[in-house]
GROMACS .gro file of C-alpha atoms in nm:
model
   88
    1UNK     CA    1   1.832   4.687   1.629
    2UNK     CA    2   1.614   4.450   1.806
    3UNK     CA    3   1.560   4.532   2.191
    4UNK     CA    4   1.713   4.305   2.447
    5UNK     CA    5   1.459   4.399   2.735
    6UNK     CA    6   1.192   4.155   2.798
    7UNK     CA    7   0.869   4.234   2.827
    8UNK     CA    8   0.762   4.156   3.227
    9UNK     CA    9   0.364   4.103   3.124
   10UNK     CA   10   0.505   3.759   2.926
   11UNK     CA   11   0.404   3.461   3.060
   12UNK     CA   12   0.642   3.221   3.110
   13UNK     CA   13   0.565   2.858   3.253
   14UNK     CA   14   0.674   2.884   3.649
   15UNK     CA   15   0.682   2.571   3.864
   16UNK     CA   16   0.559   2.509   4.208
   17UNK     CA   17   0.760   2.319   4.445
   18UNK     CA   18   0.581   2.112   4.671
   19UNK     CA   19   0.627   1.814   4.887
   20UNK     CA   20   0.492   1.467   4.896
   21UNK     CA   21   0.608   1.236   5.184
   22UNK     CA   22   0.900   1.455   5.244
   23UNK     CA   23   1.022   1.467   4.938
   24UNK     CA   24   1.045   1.782   4.676
   25UNK     CA   25   0.871   1.760   4.315
   26UNK     CA   26   0.782   1.992   4.056
   27UNK     CA   27   0.425   2.039   3.999
   28UNK     CA   28   0.414   2.201   3.621
   29UNK     CA   29   0.132   2.443   3.714
   30UNK     CA   30  -0.162   2.527   3.930
   31UNK     CA   31  -0.475   2.474   3.946
   32UNK     CA   32  -0.416   2.098   3.890
   33UNK     CA   33  -0.629   1.788   3.987
   34UNK     CA   34  -0.592   1.526   4.224
   35UNK     CA   35  -0.490   1.291   3.927
   36UNK     CA   36  -0.221   1.522   3.865
   37UNK     CA   37  -0.114   1.507   4.171
   38UNK     CA   38  -0.128   1.169   4.255
   39UNK     CA   39   0.061   1.112   3.909
   40UNK     CA   40   0.401   1.324   4.017
   41UNK     CA   41   0.497   1.035   4.278
   42UNK     CA   42   0.292   0.801   4.165
   43UNK     CA   43   0.089   0.685   4.462
   44UNK     CA   44  -0.049   0.349   4.447
   45UNK     CA   45  -0.425   0.279   4.414
   46UNK     CA   46  -0.436   0.134   4.791
   47UNK     CA   47  -0.324   0.453   4.922
   48UNK     CA   48  -0.453   0.814   4.961
   49UNK     CA   49  -0.279   1.156   4.919
   50UNK     CA   50  -0.385   1.408   5.194
   51UNK     CA   51  -0.273   1.771   5.213
   52UNK     CA   52  -0.106   1.876   5.572
   53UNK     CA   53  -0.333   2.185   5.679
   54UNK     CA   54  -0.145   2.381   5.989
   55UNK     CA   55  -0.301   2.424   6.277
   56UNK     CA   56  -0.594   2.264   6.430
   57UNK     CA   57  -0.818   2.220   6.120
   58UNK     CA   58  -0.819   1.847   5.972
   59UNK     CA   59  -0.576   1.776   5.705
   60UNK     CA   60  -0.732   1.760   5.366
   61UNK     CA   61  -0.803   1.443   5.146
   62UNK     CA   62  -0.723   1.495   4.785
   63UNK     CA   63  -0.948   1.336   4.545
   64UNK     CA   64  -0.852   1.272   4.171
   65UNK     CA   65  -1.130   1.421   4.032
   66UNK     CA   66  -1.101   1.744   4.224
   67UNK     CA   67  -0.927   2.087   4.135
   68UNK     CA   68  -0.680   2.230   4.379
   69UNK     CA   69  -0.528   2.532   4.377
   70UNK     CA   70  -0.164   2.448   4.488
   71UNK     CA   71   0.064   2.704   4.687
   72UNK     CA   72   0.446   2.667   4.650
   73UNK     CA   73   0.564   2.472   4.959
   74UNK     CA   74   0.258   2.252   5.011
   75UNK     CA   75   0.306   1.924   5.219
   76UNK     CA   76   0.138   1.623   5.127
   77UNK     CA   77   0.151   1.291   5.242
   78UNK     CA   78   0.003   0.934   5.163
   79UNK     CA   79  -0.157   0.695   5.382
   80UNK     CA   80  -0.310   0.367   5.340
   81UNK     CA   81  -0.675   0.393   5.189
   82UNK     CA   82  -0.803   0.109   5.490
   83UNK     CA   83  -0.685   0.082   5.796
   84UNK     CA   84  -0.758  -0.236   5.964
   85UNK     CA   85  -0.645  -0.202   6.363
   86UNK     CA   86  -0.594  -0.540   6.484
   87UNK     CA   87  -0.645  -0.746   6.193
   88UNK     CA   88  -0.399  -1.011   6.033
   0.00000   0.00000   0.00000
């Protein structure tokens, strides 16, 4: 007879819920690269992806080639790569 109990050490793929521009996405795994994060939306080439950092610290620019440990519930936002105040 086969046992129906589940081995708690068995690793199951889990998704990590994150938010980009206030829209929920499921990240397949962490750590992941900035390019993988950008591909979820996808983020246009003329925009940057930022991680919202709570408190007085600066938000973190997400670089496509870097690897990030993403926590469930993390909030990201996109912004123009270049801002030209007063430009036409």
